[in-house]
Coordinates of C-alpha atoms and ligand atoms in Angstrom, one line a residue:
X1 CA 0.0 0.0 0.0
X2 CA 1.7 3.5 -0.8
X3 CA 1.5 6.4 1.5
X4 CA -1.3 7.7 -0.4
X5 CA -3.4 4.5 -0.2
X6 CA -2.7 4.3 3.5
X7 CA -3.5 7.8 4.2
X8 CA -7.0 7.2 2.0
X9 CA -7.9 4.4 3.5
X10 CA -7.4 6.0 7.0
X11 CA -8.5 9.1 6.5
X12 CA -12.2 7.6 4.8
X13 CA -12.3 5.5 7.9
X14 CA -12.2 8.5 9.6
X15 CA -15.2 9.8 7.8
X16 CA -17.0 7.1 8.2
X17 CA -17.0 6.6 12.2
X18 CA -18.0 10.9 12.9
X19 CA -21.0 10.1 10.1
X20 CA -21.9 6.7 12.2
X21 CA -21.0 8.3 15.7
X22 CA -23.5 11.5 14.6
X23 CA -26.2 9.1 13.0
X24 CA -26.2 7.4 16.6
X25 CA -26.3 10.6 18.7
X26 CA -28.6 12.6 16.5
X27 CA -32.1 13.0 18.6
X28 CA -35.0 11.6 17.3
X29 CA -37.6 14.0 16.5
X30 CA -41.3 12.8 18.7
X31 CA -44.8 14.2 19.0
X32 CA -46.1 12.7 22.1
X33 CA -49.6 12.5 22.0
X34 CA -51.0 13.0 25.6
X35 CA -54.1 13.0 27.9
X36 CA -52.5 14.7 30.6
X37 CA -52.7 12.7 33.6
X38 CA -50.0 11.6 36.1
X39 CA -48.5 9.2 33.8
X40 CA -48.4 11.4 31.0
X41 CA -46.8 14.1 32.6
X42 CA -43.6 11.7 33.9
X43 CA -43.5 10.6 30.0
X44 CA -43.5 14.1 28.7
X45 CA -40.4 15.4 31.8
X46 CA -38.7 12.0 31.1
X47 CA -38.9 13.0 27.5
X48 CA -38.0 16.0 27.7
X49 CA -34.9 15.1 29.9
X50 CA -33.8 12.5 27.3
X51 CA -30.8 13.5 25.2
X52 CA -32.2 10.7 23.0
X53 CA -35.1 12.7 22.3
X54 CA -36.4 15.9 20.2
X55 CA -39.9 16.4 21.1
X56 CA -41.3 18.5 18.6
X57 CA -44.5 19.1 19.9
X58 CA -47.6 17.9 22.1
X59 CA -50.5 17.6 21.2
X60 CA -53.6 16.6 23.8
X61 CA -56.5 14.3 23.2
X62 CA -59.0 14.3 25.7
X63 CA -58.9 10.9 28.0
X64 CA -57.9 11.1 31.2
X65 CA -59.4 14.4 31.5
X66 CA -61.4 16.5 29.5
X67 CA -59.4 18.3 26.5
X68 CA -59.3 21.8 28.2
X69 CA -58.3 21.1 31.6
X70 CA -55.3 18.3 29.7
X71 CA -54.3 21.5 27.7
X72 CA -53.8 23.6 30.7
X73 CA -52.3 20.7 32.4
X74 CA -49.7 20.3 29.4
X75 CA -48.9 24.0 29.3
X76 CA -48.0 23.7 33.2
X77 CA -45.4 20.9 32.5
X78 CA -43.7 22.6 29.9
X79 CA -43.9 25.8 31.6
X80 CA -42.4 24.0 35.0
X81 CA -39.7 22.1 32.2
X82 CA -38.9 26.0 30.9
X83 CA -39.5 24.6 27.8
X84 CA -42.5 27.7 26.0
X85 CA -40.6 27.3 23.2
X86 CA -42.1 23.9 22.5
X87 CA -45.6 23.7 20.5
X88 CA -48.5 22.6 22.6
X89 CA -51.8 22.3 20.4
X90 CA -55.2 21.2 21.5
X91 CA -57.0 18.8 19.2
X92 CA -60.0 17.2 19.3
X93 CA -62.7 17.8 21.9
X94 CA -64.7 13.9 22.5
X95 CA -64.0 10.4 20.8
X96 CA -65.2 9.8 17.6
X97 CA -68.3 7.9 18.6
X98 CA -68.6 7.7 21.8
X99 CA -69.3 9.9 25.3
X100 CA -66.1 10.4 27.0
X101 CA -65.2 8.6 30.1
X102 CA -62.5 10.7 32.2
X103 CA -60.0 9.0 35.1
X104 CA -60.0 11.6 37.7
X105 CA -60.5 8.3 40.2
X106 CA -57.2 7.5 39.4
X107 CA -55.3 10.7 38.5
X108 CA -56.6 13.3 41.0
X109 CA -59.2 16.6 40.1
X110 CA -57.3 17.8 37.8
X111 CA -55.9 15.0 36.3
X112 CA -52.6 16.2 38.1
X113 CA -52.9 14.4 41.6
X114 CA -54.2 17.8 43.0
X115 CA -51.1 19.1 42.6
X116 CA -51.5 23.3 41.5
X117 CA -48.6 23.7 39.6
X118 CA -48.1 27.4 39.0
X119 CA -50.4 28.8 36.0
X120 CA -48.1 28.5 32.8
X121 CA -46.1 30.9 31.4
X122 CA -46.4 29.4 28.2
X123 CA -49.1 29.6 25.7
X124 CA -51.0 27.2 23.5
X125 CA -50.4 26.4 19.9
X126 CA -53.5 28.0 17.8
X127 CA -53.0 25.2 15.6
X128 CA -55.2 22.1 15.5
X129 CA -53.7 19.0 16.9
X130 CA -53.6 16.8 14.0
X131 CA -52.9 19.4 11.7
X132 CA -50.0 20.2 13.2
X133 CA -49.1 16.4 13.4
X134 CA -49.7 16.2 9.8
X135 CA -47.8 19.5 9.6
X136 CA -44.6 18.1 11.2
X137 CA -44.9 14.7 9.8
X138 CA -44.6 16.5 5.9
X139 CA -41.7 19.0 7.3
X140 CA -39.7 16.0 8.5
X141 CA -40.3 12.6 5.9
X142 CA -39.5 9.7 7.7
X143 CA -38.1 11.2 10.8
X144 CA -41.0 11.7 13.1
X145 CA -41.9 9.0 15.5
X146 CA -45.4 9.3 17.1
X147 CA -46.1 8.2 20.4
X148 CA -49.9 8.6 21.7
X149 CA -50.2 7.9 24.9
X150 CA -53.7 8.8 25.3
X151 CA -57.1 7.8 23.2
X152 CA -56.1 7.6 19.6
X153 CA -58.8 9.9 18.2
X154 CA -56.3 12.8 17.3
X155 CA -53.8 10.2 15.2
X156 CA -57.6 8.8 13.8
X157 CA -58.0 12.3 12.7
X158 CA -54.8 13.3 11.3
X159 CA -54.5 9.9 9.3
X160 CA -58.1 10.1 8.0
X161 CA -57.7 13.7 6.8
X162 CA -54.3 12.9 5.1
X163 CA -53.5 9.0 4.9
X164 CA -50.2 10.5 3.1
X165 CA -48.5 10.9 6.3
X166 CA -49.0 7.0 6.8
X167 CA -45.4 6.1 5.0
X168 CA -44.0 9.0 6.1
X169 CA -43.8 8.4 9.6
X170 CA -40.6 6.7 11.2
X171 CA -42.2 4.9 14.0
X172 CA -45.6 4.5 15.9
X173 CA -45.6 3.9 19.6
X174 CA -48.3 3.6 22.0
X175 CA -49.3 3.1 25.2
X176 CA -52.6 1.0 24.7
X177 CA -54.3 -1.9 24.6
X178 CA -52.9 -5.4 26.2
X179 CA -52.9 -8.8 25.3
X180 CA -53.6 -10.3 29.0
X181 CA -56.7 -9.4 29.9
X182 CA -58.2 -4.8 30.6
X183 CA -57.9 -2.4 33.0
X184 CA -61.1 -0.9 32.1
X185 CA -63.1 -4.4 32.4
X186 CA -61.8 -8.5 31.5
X187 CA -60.9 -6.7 28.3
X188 CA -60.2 -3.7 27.6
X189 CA -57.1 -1.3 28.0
X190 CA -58.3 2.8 28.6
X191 CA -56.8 4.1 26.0
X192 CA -58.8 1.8 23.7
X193 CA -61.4 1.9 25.7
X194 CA -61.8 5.3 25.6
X195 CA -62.1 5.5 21.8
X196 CA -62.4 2.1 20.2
X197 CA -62.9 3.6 16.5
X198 CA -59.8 5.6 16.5
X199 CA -58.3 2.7 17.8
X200 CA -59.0 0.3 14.8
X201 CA -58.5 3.3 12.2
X202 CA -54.6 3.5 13.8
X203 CA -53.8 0.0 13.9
X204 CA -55.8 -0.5 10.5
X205 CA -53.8 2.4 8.8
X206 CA -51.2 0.3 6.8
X207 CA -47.7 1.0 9.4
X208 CA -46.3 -1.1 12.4
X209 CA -47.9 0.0 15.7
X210 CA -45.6 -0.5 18.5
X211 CA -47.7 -1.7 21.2
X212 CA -46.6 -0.8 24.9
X213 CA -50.0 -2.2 26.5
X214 CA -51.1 -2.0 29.9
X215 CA -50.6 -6.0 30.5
X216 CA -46.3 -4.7 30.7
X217 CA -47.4 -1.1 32.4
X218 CA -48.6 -3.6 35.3
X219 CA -45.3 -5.3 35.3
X220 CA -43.2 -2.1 35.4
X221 CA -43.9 -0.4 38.5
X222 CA -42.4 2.6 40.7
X223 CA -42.5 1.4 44.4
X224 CA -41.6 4.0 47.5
X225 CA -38.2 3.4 47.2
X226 CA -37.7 5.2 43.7
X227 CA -39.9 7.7 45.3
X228 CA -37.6 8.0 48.1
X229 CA -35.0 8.5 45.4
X230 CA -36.3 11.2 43.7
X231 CA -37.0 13.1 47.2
X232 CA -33.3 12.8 48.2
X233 CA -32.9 15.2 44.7
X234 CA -35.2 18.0 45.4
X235 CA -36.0 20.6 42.5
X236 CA -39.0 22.0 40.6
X237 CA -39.5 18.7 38.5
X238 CA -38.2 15.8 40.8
X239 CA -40.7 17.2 43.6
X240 CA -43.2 17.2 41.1
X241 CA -43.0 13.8 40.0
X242 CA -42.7 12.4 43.6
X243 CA -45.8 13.9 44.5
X244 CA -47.6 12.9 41.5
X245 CA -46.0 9.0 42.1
X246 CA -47.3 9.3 45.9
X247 CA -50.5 10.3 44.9
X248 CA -50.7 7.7 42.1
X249 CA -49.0 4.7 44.5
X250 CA -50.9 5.5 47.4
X251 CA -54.3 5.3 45.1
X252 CA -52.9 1.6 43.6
X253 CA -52.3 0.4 46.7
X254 CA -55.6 1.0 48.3
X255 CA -56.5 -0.9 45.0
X256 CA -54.7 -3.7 46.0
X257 CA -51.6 -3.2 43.8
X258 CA -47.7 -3.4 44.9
X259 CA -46.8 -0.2 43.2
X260 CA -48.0 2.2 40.7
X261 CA -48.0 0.9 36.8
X262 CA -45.8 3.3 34.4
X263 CA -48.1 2.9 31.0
X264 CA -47.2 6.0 29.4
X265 CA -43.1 6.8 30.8
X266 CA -42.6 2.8 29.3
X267 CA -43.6 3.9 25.9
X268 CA -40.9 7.0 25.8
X269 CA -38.3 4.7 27.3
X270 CA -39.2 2.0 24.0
X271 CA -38.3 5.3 21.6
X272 CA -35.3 6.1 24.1
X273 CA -33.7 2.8 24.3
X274 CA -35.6 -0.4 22.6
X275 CA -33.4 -2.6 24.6
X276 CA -35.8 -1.9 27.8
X277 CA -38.6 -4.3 26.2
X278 CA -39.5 -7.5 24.3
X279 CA -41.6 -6.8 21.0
X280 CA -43.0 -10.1 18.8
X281 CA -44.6 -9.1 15.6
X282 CA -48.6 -9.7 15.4
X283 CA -52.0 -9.1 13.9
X284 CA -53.8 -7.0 16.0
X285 CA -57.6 -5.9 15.5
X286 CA -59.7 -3.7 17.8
X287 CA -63.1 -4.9 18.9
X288 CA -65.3 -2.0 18.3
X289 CA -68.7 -4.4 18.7
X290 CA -68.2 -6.6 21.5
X291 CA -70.3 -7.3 24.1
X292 CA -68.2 -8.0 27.1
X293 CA -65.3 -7.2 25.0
X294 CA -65.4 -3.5 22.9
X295 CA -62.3 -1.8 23.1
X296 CA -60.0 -4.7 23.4
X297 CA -57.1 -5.6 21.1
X298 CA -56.9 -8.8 19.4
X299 CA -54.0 -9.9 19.2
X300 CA -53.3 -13.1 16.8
X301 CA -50.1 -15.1 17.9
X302 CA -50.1 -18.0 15.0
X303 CA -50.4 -15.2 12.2
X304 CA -53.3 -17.1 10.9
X305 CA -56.4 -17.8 10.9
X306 CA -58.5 -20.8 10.1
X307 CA -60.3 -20.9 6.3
X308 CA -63.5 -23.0 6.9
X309 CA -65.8 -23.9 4.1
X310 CA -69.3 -24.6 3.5
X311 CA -69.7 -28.6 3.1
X312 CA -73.1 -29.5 2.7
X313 CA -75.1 -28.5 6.4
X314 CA -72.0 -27.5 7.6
X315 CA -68.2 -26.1 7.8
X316 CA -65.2 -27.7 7.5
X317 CA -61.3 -26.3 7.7
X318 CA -59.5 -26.2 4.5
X319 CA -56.7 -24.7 5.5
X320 CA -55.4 -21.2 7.2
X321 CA -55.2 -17.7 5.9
X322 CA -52.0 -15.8 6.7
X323 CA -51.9 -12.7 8.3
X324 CA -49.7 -9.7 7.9
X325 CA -48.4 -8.2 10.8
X326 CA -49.1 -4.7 11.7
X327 CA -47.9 -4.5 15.6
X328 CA -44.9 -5.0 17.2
X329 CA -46.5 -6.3 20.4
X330 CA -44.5 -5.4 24.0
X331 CA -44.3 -9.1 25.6
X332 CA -41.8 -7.8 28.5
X333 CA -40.0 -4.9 30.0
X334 CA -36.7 -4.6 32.3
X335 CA -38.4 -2.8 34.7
X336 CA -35.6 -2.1 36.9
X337 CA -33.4 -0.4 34.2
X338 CA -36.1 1.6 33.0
X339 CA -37.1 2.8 36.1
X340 CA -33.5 3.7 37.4
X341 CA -33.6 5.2 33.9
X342 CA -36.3 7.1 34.5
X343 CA -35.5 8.6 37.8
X344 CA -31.8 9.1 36.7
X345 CA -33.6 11.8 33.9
X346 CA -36.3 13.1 36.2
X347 CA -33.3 14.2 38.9
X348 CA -31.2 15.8 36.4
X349 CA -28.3 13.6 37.4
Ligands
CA1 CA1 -52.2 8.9 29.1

């Protein structure tokens, strides 16, 4: 090899690890999607604590509260984050065809715990929620990843109004549904629950829906002694989150649970580091009719589904019809990892 070779080949190498170490640290760019709620709020701070992360906007769906109290309640996290200079758009005001059902048993009044955070210093986005998803999904091709954490009726809306955006998108990840049984009722997961036609409209839409489902939320749970953690770092945000996990623990517990179940900080960890959980490609369909049963996801584990013919009086099996996937189901999380993961973020340290 002559000098020159050498000093090519060295030099291209050189190229090449800065473009792969940049690809690897550039942040990827997120809409969370959020019914603001206790849980919601630790996802948006551990989000927006996450080097891993660019959130590019909120948007709130009503669920957990109804959709002006969650907008005030996401302008008060952002506000308490210092972070106006994020956009925070309302979107729609009920589910697509149904009454909704708010959680204000499990997540306090106000949807915060009771905690008053100061009023916000920040002000909404006059933009419409899934326009502005739409919006950002065009500005960025193939960069955004969407993670709804509450009903699905704004990514219903923003994929019915412009199914373009479908391919466009990087990555889907919820929180919602479960493939072991509800949280609502023996069948259904809240989210779902709460608006079972968006539901089927999302997971019907032609991409892979990362499924963080509440069956794994109940397996990944903050316990008094990460709250004791986060209390031993006192600021603005970690004394907020340790009052909203008291709140929310002391509630579970009187519901006979060990600890409180983090649905909506799991699915930000999943887009922070994938490692945290176990996906398995499925077929997933949304009972909208059931019923004992509307609102819960269907979740086929064969990939198939048995092809019966008419014989005569009756049916017979011929065979089985192959399914394509369209959801990367959660089947397990490292709960301890995330949650040191978590509360590392929260405390700034
Ligand atoms: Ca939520």
């Amino acid at each position: 090899m002559t000098q020159f070779t050498k000093f090519f080949v060295s030099s291209s190498l050189t190229v090449l690890f800065f473009l792969l170490t940049a690809v690897a640290q550039t942040p990827r760019r997120v809409i969370i999607d959020t019914d603001p709620g206790i849980d919601d709020a630790m996802a948006i701070l551990l989000a927006l604590n996450s080097p891993e992360l660019k959130v590019e906007a909120l948007t709130v769906v009503p669920g957990n509260v109804e959709a002006w109290q969650g907008l005030e309640n996401a302008l008060k996290i952002v506000s308490l984050a210092k972070r106006c200079d994020l956009p925070v758009a309302g979107g729609a005001q009920h589910p697509l065809n149904q009454k909704l059902i708010t959680a204000q048993f499990w997540h306090g009044k106000n949807g915060l715990a009771g905690v008053e955070l100061p009023a916000s210093r920040c002000k909404a986005d006059p933009r419409f929620g899934p326009d502005l998803i739409i919006a950002l999904v065009h500005k960025y091709p193939h960069e955004i990843t969407l993670i709804p954490v509450g009903p699905l009726t704004n990514i219903a809306l923003a994929v019915s109004k412009d199914p373009s955006i479908v391919p466009l998108v990087k990555d889907i990840v919820i929180m919602g549904g479960s493939i072991g049984g509800g949280n609502v009722d023996g069948a259904a997961e809240a989210n779902i629950y709460g608006d079972p036609e968006a539901a089927s409209m999302v997971f019907n839409a032609g991409w892979m829906v990362t499924m963080i489902g509440s069956d794994i939320g109940e397996r990944t749970l903050i316990t008094r002694k990460y709250i004791s953690d986060l209390q031993a770092s006192p600021g603005p945000e970690s004394d907020f989150v340790a009052k909203l996990a008291d709140f929310y623990l002391t509630r579970s517990e009187k519901s006979g649970y060990q600890g409180a179940a983090m649905y909506d900080p799991l699915a930000v960890a999943t887009v922070i580091d994938p490692t945290l959980v176990t996906l398995k490609d499925m077929h997933v369909d949304v009972e909208t009719k059931g019923e004992f049963t509307r609102g819960e996801t269907v979740a086929n584990r064969m990939g198939s589904n048995e092809n019966n013919v008419l014989h005569g009086d009756h049916y017979e099996i011929d065979g089985v019809i192959e399914l394509k996937p369209n959801a990367r189901v959660c089947l397990a999380s490292d709960a301890d990892r995330f949650l040191t993961l978590f509360i590392t973020r929260i405390r700034g340290k």
